Short mmCIF file of C-alpha atoms in Angstrom, two decimals:
data_model
loop_
_atom_site.label_atom_id
_atom_site.label_comp_id
_atom_site.label_asym_id
_atom_site.label_seq_id
_atom_site.Cartn_x
_atom_site.Cartn_y
_atom_site.Cartn_z
CA MET A 1 99.13 31.45 6.01
CA ALA A 2 96.78 31.00 3.14
CA PRO A 3 93.31 30.10 4.16
CA GLN A 4 92.36 26.51 3.68
CA ASP A 5 89.16 25.48 1.93
CA ARG A 6 86.83 23.37 3.97
CA HIS A 7 85.39 20.43 2.03
CA HIS A 8 81.90 19.16 3.04
CA ASP A 9 81.06 15.58 2.11
CA SER A 10 77.55 15.59 0.42
CA HIS A 11 77.16 11.82 0.57
CA GLU A 12 74.98 10.41 3.38
CA ARG A 13 76.20 7.69 5.55
CA PRO A 14 74.59 4.27 4.89
CA GLY A 15 72.85 4.26 8.26
CA GLN A 16 71.31 7.68 7.69
CA LYS A 17 70.02 6.70 4.23
CA ARG A 18 68.44 3.53 5.55
CA GLY A 19 66.76 5.52 8.32
CA ARG A 20 65.30 8.02 5.86
CA LEU A 21 64.01 5.25 3.60
CA GLY A 22 62.54 3.53 6.62
CA LEU A 23 60.61 6.66 7.62
CA GLU A 24 59.36 7.15 4.05
CA GLY A 25 58.25 3.52 3.91
CA ALA A 26 56.43 3.78 7.21
CA ASN A 27 54.70 6.97 6.04
CA THR A 28 53.64 5.25 2.81
CA LEU A 29 52.40 2.26 4.74
CA VAL A 30 50.35 4.48 7.07
CA GLN A 31 48.80 6.30 4.09
CA THR A 32 48.01 3.00 2.38
CA LEU A 33 46.39 1.61 5.51
CA ALA A 34 44.36 4.81 5.89
CA ILE A 35 43.10 4.53 2.31
CA LEU A 36 42.25 0.85 2.77
CA GLY A 37 40.52 1.62 6.08
CA ALA A 38 38.45 4.39 4.50
CA GLY A 39 37.47 2.07 1.67
CA ALA A 40 36.55 -0.72 4.08
CA TRP A 41 34.49 1.72 6.18
CA GLY A 42 32.71 2.91 3.05
CA VAL A 43 31.89 -0.66 2.07
CA TYR A 44 30.69 -1.44 5.60
CA THR A 45 28.55 1.73 5.67
CA PHE A 46 27.01 0.81 2.32
CA VAL A 47 26.29 -2.76 3.40
CA TYR A 48 24.93 -1.59 6.76
CA GLU A 49 22.62 0.99 5.22
CA ALA A 50 21.50 -1.27 2.38
CA ARG A 51 21.29 -4.65 4.12
CA ILE A 52 21.87 -4.71 7.87
CA LYS A 53 19.91 -1.63 8.98
CA PRO A 54 16.71 -2.49 7.04
CA GLY A 55 16.86 -6.01 8.46
CA LEU A 56 16.97 -4.67 12.02
CA ALA A 57 14.16 -2.15 11.51
CA PRO A 58 10.69 -3.11 12.79
CA PRO A 59 7.90 -3.59 10.24
CA SER A 60 5.56 -0.64 9.79
CA VAL A 61 2.40 -0.47 7.67
CA SER A 62 -0.05 2.41 7.33
CA VAL A 63 -3.70 2.05 6.33
CA LYS A 64 -5.86 4.65 4.59
CA THR A 65 -9.51 4.48 3.52
CA ASP A 66 -10.97 6.73 0.82
CA LEU A 67 -14.79 6.87 0.73
CA ALA A 68 -17.03 8.05 -2.09
CA ARG A 69 -20.78 7.94 -2.77
CA VAL A 70 -21.14 6.14 -6.10
CA GLY A 71 -24.90 5.70 -6.48
CA GLU A 72 -28.39 5.67 -4.99
CA ARG A 73 -31.49 3.56 -5.44
CA GLY A 74 -34.46 4.64 -3.37
CA ASP A 75 -33.30 4.81 0.23
CA ARG A 76 -30.19 2.76 -0.48
CA VAL A 77 -26.83 4.51 -0.85
CA ALA A 78 -23.82 2.84 -2.48
CA ILE A 79 -20.46 3.79 -1.00
CA ARG A 80 -17.13 2.74 -2.45
CA SER A 81 -14.34 2.27 0.05
CA THR A 82 -10.77 2.09 -1.22
CA VAL A 83 -8.47 0.64 1.44
CA THR A 84 -4.77 1.25 0.79
CA ARG A 85 -2.06 -0.45 2.82
CA THR A 86 1.47 0.94 2.48
CA ASN A 87 4.80 -0.31 3.79
CA VAL A 88 6.21 2.85 5.40
CA GLY A 89 9.15 1.09 7.05
CA GLN A 90 12.57 -0.06 5.85
CA ALA A 91 11.99 -3.80 6.11
CA GLY A 92 9.92 -6.04 3.89
CA VAL A 93 6.50 -6.86 5.33
CA ARG A 94 4.36 -9.99 5.19
CA VAL A 95 0.69 -9.08 5.55
CA LEU A 96 -1.02 -11.92 7.42
CA GLY A 97 -4.60 -10.80 7.96
CA LEU A 98 -7.01 -8.05 6.91
CA THR A 99 -10.45 -7.48 8.40
CA TYR A 100 -13.05 -4.95 7.39
CA THR A 101 -16.17 -3.94 9.36
CA VAL A 102 -18.79 -1.35 8.43
CA VAL A 103 -21.05 -0.25 11.29
CA GLY A 104 -24.20 1.84 10.93
CA ILE A 105 -24.58 4.88 13.19
CA ARG A 106 -27.87 6.44 14.24
CA THR A 107 -28.11 9.97 15.58
CA ARG A 108 -30.84 10.74 18.12
CA PHE A 109 -31.64 14.41 18.58
CA ALA A 110 -33.19 15.94 21.66
CA GLU A 111 -36.87 16.73 21.34
CA PRO A 112 -37.79 20.42 21.23
CA GLY A 113 -39.36 21.93 24.32
CA ALA A 114 -38.87 21.54 28.05
CA GLN A 115 -38.19 17.80 27.88
CA GLY A 116 -35.41 18.29 25.35
CA GLU A 117 -33.88 21.12 27.36
CA ALA A 118 -33.90 18.94 30.46
CA GLU A 119 -32.20 16.11 28.57
CA MET A 120 -29.48 18.43 27.29
CA ALA A 121 -28.91 19.88 30.78
CA SER A 122 -28.60 16.38 32.23
CA ARG A 123 -26.16 15.39 29.51
CA GLU A 124 -24.07 18.52 30.11
CA ALA A 125 -23.94 17.86 33.85
CA ALA A 126 -22.82 14.26 33.26
CA PHE A 127 -20.11 15.49 30.87
CA ARG A 128 -18.70 17.97 33.39
CA ALA A 129 -18.74 15.37 36.14
CA SER A 130 -16.70 12.97 34.00
CA LEU A 131 -13.89 15.39 33.07
CA SER A 132 -11.60 14.54 35.99
CA GLY A 133 -12.04 10.78 35.91
CA MET A 134 -11.98 9.80 32.24
CA ALA A 135 -9.21 9.20 29.71
CA THR A 136 -11.44 10.28 26.81
CA VAL A 137 -14.56 12.44 26.70
CA ASP A 138 -17.20 12.95 24.02
CA SER A 139 -20.34 15.06 24.21
CA ALA A 140 -22.60 16.85 21.75
CA ARG A 141 -25.06 19.50 22.86
CA ASP A 142 -28.34 18.26 21.46
CA TYR A 143 -27.79 14.79 20.04
CA VAL A 144 -26.45 11.37 20.89
CA ARG A 145 -24.75 8.99 18.47
CA GLU A 146 -25.72 5.33 18.74
CA SER A 147 -23.97 2.48 16.95
CA GLY A 148 -26.18 -0.08 15.31
CA ALA A 149 -25.49 -3.56 14.06
CA PRO A 150 -22.60 -4.17 11.64
CA ILE A 151 -23.66 -3.74 8.00
CA LEU A 152 -20.72 -5.54 6.41
CA ARG A 153 -17.89 -7.70 7.70
CA GLN A 154 -15.12 -9.15 5.55
CA GLY A 155 -11.86 -10.84 6.41
CA VAL A 156 -8.99 -12.58 4.65
CA LEU A 157 -6.03 -14.55 5.98
CA PHE A 158 -2.99 -14.51 3.75
CA SER A 159 -0.17 -17.00 3.34
CA GLY A 160 1.66 -17.56 6.62
CA ALA A 161 -1.44 -17.04 8.74
CA THR A 162 -3.25 -20.28 7.87
CA THR A 163 -2.57 -23.76 6.57
CA LEU A 164 -5.47 -23.42 4.16
CA PRO A 165 -4.77 -22.53 0.52
CA THR A 166 -4.51 -18.74 0.25
CA GLU A 167 -2.49 -16.13 -1.58
CA PRO A 168 0.56 -14.29 -0.20
CA SER A 169 0.56 -10.56 0.42
CA ASP A 170 4.05 -9.12 0.79
CA LEU A 171 5.00 -5.45 0.67
CA ASN A 172 8.43 -4.08 -0.16
CA PRO A 173 9.46 -0.77 1.47
CA GLY A 174 7.40 2.02 -0.09
CA GLU A 175 5.03 -0.39 -1.86
CA SER A 176 1.24 0.07 -1.68
CA VAL A 177 -1.71 -2.21 -2.40
CA SER A 178 -5.34 -1.05 -2.67
CA ARG A 179 -8.60 -2.94 -2.30
CA ASP A 180 -12.07 -1.67 -3.26
CA VAL A 181 -15.29 -2.60 -1.47
CA ILE A 182 -18.83 -1.44 -2.31
CA VAL A 183 -21.16 -1.05 0.68
CA TYR A 184 -24.95 -0.55 0.45
CA VAL A 185 -26.57 1.33 3.33
CA ASP A 186 -30.20 2.13 4.17
CA ARG A 187 -30.25 5.82 5.04
CA LYS A 188 -33.66 5.45 6.68
CA ALA A 189 -32.04 3.23 9.28
CA PHE A 190 -28.72 5.07 9.69
CA ASP A 191 -27.39 8.62 9.53
CA ALA A 192 -23.75 7.67 9.04
CA VAL A 193 -21.47 4.66 8.74
CA ARG A 194 -18.12 3.89 10.36
CA PHE A 195 -15.51 1.91 8.42
CA GLU A 196 -13.02 0.01 10.58
CA VAL A 197 -9.95 -1.69 9.08
CA ARG A 198 -7.60 -3.92 11.06
CA LEU A 199 -4.34 -5.18 9.61
CA ALA A 200 -2.08 -7.90 11.06
CA TYR A 201 1.47 -8.28 9.69
CA ALA A 202 5.05 -9.28 10.47
CA LYS A 203 8.53 -8.96 8.94
CA GLU A 204 8.84 -10.67 5.59
CA ASP A 205 11.72 -12.88 6.76
CA GLY A 206 10.15 -13.59 10.16
CA PRO A 207 8.35 -16.76 11.25
CA PRO A 208 4.70 -17.22 10.24
CA VAL A 209 1.99 -16.51 12.81
CA ARG A 210 -1.21 -18.54 12.66
CA LEU A 211 -4.32 -16.39 12.96
CA ARG A 212 -8.04 -16.92 13.38
CA PHE A 213 -11.05 -14.62 13.07
CA GLU A 214 -12.70 -13.23 16.17
CA GLU A 215 -15.80 -11.11 16.69
CA GLY A 216 -15.54 -8.44 19.36
CA ALA A 217 -18.25 -7.40 21.78
CA ASP A 218 -19.13 -4.52 19.46
CA GLY A 219 -19.43 -6.88 16.48
CA VAL A 220 -16.16 -5.71 14.89
CA LEU A 221 -14.21 -8.46 13.11
CA ALA A 222 -10.52 -8.99 13.87
CA ALA A 223 -7.72 -11.45 13.05
CA VAL A 224 -6.02 -12.62 16.25
CA PRO A 225 -3.31 -15.21 17.00
CA ALA A 226 -4.60 -18.77 16.97
CA GLU A 227 -2.13 -19.63 19.74
CA PRO A 228 -0.77 -17.45 22.56
CA CYS A 229 1.81 -15.01 21.20
CA PRO A 230 3.20 -13.12 24.21
CA THR A 231 5.15 -9.90 23.78
CA PRO A 232 7.90 -8.88 23.29
CA LYS A 233 8.90 -12.00 21.38
CA CYS A 234 5.70 -12.14 19.34
CA PRO A 235 6.55 -11.01 15.77
CA LEU A 236 2.95 -9.97 15.05
CA ARG A 237 2.16 -6.28 14.55
CA THR A 238 -1.22 -4.64 14.00
CA THR A 239 -2.51 -1.40 12.54
CA ASP A 240 -6.09 -0.17 13.04
CA PHE A 241 -7.83 2.57 11.11
CA ALA A 242 -11.36 3.97 11.35
CA THR A 243 -13.22 6.70 9.49
CA GLU A 244 -16.83 7.80 9.20
CA PHE A 245 -19.08 8.80 6.31
CA SER A 246 -22.32 10.80 6.57
CA LEU A 247 -25.36 9.68 4.59
CA TRP A 248 -26.92 13.13 4.60
#
């Protein structure tokens, strides 16, 4: 018997073709959704980094003071202080108050001889006795630093801190503003001066905080809330900076 050829039908059945098209369509749909999801995530990430995250970040401002001797007349020394405030955070900042106090410092040295030696020994003994019970310690061998009266005090309340007419002072992230002050000091009366800067600020889009000036027990000027502003809900933030300058 002659062998018979076997004929294979190359045409798919209708059900099989619909199944294959259905799988291809589902695969295409999944790929499309993945692309759309990646795009949406990219848009969300961009919006979050550019808008949402900076808005959630706390305000942060740094203060720096550069001091330079700019002149002399007799026993008077002129010192220029350049105070620079910089927004080092991610959110816009509204500066509300700035106070500036310059305090003269006298240095009293121990007298030579037995009396001076006794004074230094007493001071050293007091220093050692305080080491275990103090949060901060400060001692020099043969001299004592004494703060005198404030030489200069200046303060300004910006828009948002007072109902009186005043200018605004806002800082964008990375923005800096500088302010120069000339101070005249009698070097016969003082050996050095201490410059103290206090800054009060809040987020640019936050509520205003009314401030008033206050003199501390040491004579240093500060801008404090005019009404109680309890933490943690109080939007007010402060930054203090102090540096010293020798008149020698």
